[in-house]
Short mmCIF file of C-alpha atoms and ligand atoms in Angstrom, two decimals:
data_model
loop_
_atom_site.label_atom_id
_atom_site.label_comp_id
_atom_site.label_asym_id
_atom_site.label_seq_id
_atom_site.Cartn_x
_atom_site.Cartn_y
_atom_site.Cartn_z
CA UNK A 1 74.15 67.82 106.65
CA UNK A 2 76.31 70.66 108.42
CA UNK A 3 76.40 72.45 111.75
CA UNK A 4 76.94 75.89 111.30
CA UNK A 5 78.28 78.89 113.48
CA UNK A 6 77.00 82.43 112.74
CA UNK A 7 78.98 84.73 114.25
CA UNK A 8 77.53 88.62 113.92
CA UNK A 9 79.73 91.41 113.68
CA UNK A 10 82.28 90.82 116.78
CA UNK A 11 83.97 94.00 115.64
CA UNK A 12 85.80 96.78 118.00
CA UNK A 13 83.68 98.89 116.70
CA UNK A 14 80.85 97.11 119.09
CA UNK A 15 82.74 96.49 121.96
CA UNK A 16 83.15 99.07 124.59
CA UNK A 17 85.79 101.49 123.04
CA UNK A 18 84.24 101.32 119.87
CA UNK A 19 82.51 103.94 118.03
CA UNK A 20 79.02 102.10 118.44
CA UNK A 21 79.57 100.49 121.40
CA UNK A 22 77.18 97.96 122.80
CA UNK A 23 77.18 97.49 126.64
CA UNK A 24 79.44 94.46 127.53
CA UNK A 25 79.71 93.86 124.05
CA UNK A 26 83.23 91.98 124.37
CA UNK A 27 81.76 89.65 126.64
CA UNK A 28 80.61 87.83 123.78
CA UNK A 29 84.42 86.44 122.76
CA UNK A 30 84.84 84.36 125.12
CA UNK A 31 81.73 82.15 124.54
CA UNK A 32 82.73 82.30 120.69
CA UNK A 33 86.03 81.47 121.10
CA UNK A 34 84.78 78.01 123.25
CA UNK A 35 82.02 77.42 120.93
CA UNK A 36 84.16 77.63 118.03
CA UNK A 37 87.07 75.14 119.31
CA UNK A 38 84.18 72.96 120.93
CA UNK A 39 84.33 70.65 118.32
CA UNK A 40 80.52 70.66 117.90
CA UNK A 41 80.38 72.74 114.60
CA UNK A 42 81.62 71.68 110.85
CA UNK A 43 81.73 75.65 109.73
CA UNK A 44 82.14 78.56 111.21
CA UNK A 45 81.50 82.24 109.64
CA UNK A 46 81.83 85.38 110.67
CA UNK A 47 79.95 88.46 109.34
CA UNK A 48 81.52 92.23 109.63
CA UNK A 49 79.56 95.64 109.06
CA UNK A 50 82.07 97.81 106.90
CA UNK A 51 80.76 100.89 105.41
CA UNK A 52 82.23 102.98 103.61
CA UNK A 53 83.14 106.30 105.54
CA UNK A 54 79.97 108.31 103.78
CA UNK A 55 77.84 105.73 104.55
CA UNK A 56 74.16 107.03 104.70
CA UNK A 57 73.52 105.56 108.12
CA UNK A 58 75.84 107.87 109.35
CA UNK A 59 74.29 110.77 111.39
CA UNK A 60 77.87 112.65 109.83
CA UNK A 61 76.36 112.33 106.44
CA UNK A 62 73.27 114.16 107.32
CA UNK A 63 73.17 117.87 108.60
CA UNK A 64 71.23 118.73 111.59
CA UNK A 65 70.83 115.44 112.50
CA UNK A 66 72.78 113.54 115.62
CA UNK A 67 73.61 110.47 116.22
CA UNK A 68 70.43 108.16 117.46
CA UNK A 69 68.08 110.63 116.02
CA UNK A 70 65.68 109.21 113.16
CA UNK A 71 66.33 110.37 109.79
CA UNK A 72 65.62 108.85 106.07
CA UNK A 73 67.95 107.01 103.94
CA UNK A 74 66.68 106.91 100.33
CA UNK A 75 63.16 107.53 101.41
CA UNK A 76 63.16 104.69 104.30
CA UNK A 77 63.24 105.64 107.71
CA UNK A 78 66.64 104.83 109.34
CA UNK A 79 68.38 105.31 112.79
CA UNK A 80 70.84 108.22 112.61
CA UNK A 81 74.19 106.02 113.97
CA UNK A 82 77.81 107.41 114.95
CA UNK A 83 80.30 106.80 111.91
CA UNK A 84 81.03 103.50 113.11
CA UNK A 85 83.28 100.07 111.72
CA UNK A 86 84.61 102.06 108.33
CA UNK A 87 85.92 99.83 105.58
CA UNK A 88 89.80 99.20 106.90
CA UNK A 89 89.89 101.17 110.35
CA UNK A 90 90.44 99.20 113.50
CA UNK A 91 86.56 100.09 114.77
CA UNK A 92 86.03 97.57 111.57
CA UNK A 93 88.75 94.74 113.06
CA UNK A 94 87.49 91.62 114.43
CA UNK A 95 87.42 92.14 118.43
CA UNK A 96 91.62 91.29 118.57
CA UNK A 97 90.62 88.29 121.11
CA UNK A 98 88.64 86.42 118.68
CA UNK A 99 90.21 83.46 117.54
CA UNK A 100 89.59 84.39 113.79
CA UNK A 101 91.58 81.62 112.13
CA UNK A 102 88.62 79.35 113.54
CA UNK A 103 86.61 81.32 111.01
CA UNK A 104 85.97 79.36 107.64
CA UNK A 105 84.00 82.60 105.80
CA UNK A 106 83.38 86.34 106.36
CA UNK A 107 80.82 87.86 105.18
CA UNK A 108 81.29 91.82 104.78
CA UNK A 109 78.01 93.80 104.73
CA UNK A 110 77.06 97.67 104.50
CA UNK A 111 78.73 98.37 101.51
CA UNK A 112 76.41 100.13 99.47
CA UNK A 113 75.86 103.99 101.22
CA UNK A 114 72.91 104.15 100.39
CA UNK A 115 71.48 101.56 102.12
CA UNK A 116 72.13 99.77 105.61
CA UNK A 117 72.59 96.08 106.15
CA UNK A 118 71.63 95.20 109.09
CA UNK A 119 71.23 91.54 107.78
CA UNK A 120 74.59 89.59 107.33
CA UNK A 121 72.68 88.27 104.51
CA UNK A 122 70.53 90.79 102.67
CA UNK A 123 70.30 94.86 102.46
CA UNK A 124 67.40 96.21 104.84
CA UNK A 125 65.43 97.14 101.10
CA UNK A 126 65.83 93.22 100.35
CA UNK A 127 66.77 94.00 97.05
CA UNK A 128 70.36 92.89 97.25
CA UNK A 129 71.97 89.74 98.64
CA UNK A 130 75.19 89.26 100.09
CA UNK A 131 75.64 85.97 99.51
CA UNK A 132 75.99 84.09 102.70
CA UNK A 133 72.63 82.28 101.97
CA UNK A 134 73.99 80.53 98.57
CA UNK A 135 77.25 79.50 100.15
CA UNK A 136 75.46 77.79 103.64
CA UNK A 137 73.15 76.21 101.02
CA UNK A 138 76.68 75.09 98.95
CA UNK A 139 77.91 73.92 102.26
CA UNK A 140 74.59 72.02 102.85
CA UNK A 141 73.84 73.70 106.10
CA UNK A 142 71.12 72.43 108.22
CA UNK A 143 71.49 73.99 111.53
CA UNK A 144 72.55 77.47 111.85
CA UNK A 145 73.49 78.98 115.55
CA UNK A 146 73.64 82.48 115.58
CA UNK A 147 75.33 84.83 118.32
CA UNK A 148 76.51 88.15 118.35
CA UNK A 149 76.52 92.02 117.97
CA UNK A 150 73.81 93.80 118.57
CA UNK A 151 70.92 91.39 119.54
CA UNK A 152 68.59 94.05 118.08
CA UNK A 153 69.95 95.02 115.15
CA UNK A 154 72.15 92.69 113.05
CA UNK A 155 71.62 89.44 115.22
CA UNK A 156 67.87 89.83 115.06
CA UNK A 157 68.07 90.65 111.25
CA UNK A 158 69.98 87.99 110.59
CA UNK A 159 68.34 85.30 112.36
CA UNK A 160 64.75 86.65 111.00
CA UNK A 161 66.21 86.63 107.40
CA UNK A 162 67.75 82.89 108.02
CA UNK A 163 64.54 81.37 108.69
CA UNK A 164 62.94 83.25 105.60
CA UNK A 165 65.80 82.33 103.39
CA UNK A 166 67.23 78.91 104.79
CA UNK A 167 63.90 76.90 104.20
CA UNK A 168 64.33 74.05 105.89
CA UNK A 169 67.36 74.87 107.94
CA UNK A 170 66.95 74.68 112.03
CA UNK A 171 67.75 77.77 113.33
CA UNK A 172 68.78 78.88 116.93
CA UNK A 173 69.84 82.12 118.93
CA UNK A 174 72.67 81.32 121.51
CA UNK A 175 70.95 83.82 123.84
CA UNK A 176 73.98 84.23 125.96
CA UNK A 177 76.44 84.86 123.35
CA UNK A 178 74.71 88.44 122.28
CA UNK A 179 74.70 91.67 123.87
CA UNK A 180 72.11 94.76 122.40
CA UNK A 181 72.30 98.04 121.99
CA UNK A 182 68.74 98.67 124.02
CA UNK A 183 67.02 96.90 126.73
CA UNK A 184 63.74 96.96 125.66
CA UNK A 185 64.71 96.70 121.56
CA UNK A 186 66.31 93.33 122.94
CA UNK A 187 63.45 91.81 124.77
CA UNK A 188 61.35 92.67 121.44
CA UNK A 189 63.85 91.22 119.06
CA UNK A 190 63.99 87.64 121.05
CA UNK A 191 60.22 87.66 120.96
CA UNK A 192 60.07 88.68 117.05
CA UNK A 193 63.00 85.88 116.30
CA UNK A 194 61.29 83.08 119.09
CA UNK A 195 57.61 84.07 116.90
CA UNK A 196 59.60 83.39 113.85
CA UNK A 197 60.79 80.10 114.69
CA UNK A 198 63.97 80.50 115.76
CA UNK A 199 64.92 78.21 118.95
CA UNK A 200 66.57 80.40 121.97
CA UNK A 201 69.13 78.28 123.60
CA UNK A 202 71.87 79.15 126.11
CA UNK A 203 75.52 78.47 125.18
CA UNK A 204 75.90 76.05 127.96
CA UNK A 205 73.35 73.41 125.98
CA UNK A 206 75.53 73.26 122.77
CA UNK A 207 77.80 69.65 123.30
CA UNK A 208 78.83 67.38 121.44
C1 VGL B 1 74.71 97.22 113.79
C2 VGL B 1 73.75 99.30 113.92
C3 VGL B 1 74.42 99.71 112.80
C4 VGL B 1 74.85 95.85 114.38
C5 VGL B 1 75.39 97.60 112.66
O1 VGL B 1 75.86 95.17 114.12
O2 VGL B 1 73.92 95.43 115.12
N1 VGL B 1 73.88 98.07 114.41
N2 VGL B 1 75.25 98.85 112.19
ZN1 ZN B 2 76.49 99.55 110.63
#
């Protein structure tokens, strides 16, 4: 019996200066940084999009096309997105304000150029894991808070994927702690993640 923290992708490359940048995205560290020294949570981990920098999900990697547009990676439709957290840049750093030696495991996703990751933990084909799954269940994980970067892209991915892959494991979207990418995407991902069974609590509810 664990509590776990899910922290998604709290990366500069997120936060406003970033190359990807998610409105108020930074506001985020705060509310991890209190959550994570709140006492209430046995393990904390971290996940961190770095791609490598001809990743296919780059618009740069595909003539003609510009970032946001729609385009096709390996047959599969897929958002065109600015070359964004590369493997070792600082747009791939945690956000420098995050107190990262809280973290207990980071999960690196997006590795594979030719398909994206939106999920911290399985490719958006499903075909391969990361990993994170097999070490909550090694950690005996049974509820899993998630918060983070972008609440319509890699949270909701990665909460959706939870519930499918965490049988048994109560999960819950700290609704507060994640900022999207766009407004209406956001209001669709809490209703797609709140369908799937996913609790959506405020920050301000987690004590001990
Ligand atoms: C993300 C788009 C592309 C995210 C990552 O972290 O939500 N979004 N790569
Ligand atoms: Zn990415």
């Amino acid at each position: 019996m664990a509590k776990a923290l899910l922290l998604i992708d709290i990366q500069n490359g997120f936060c406003p200066g970033g190359n990807l940048p998610v409105a108020d995205g930074d506001i985020v560290v705060p509310i991890a940084n209190s959550l994570m020294e709140s006492g209430h949570y046995d393990l904390i981990v971290a996940s961190q999009d770095w791609h490598p920098a001809d990743h296919g999900s780059f618009a740069s990697q595909h003539p003609g096309k510009a970032p946001f547009d729609m385009g096709e990676l390996s047959g599969q439709p897929q958002v065109m997105w600015p070359d964004h957290c590369v493997q070792g840049t600082p747009d791939a750093a945690f956000h420098p304000e995050l107190l990262t030696a809280k973290i207990n495991y980071v999960q690196k996703k997006g590795q594979n150029p030719a398909v994206d990751s939106y999920s911290a933990f399985r490719d958006n084909d499903k075909a391969a894991l990361t990993g994170l799954a097999a070490y909550l269940v090694s950690k005996d994980v049974t509820e899993l808070d998630i918060m983070g970067l972008a609440t319509d892209y890699c949270v909701k991915f990665s909460a959706l994927d939870a519930v499918d892959m965490l049988p048994g494991v109560k999960v819950r979207l700290i609704a507060d702690g994640c900022r999207g990418i766009d407004p209406k995407g956001v209001e669709e991902a809490i209703e797609a993640m709140r369908e799937a069974g996913v609790d959506i609590i405020e920050s301000s509810g987690i004590t001990l």
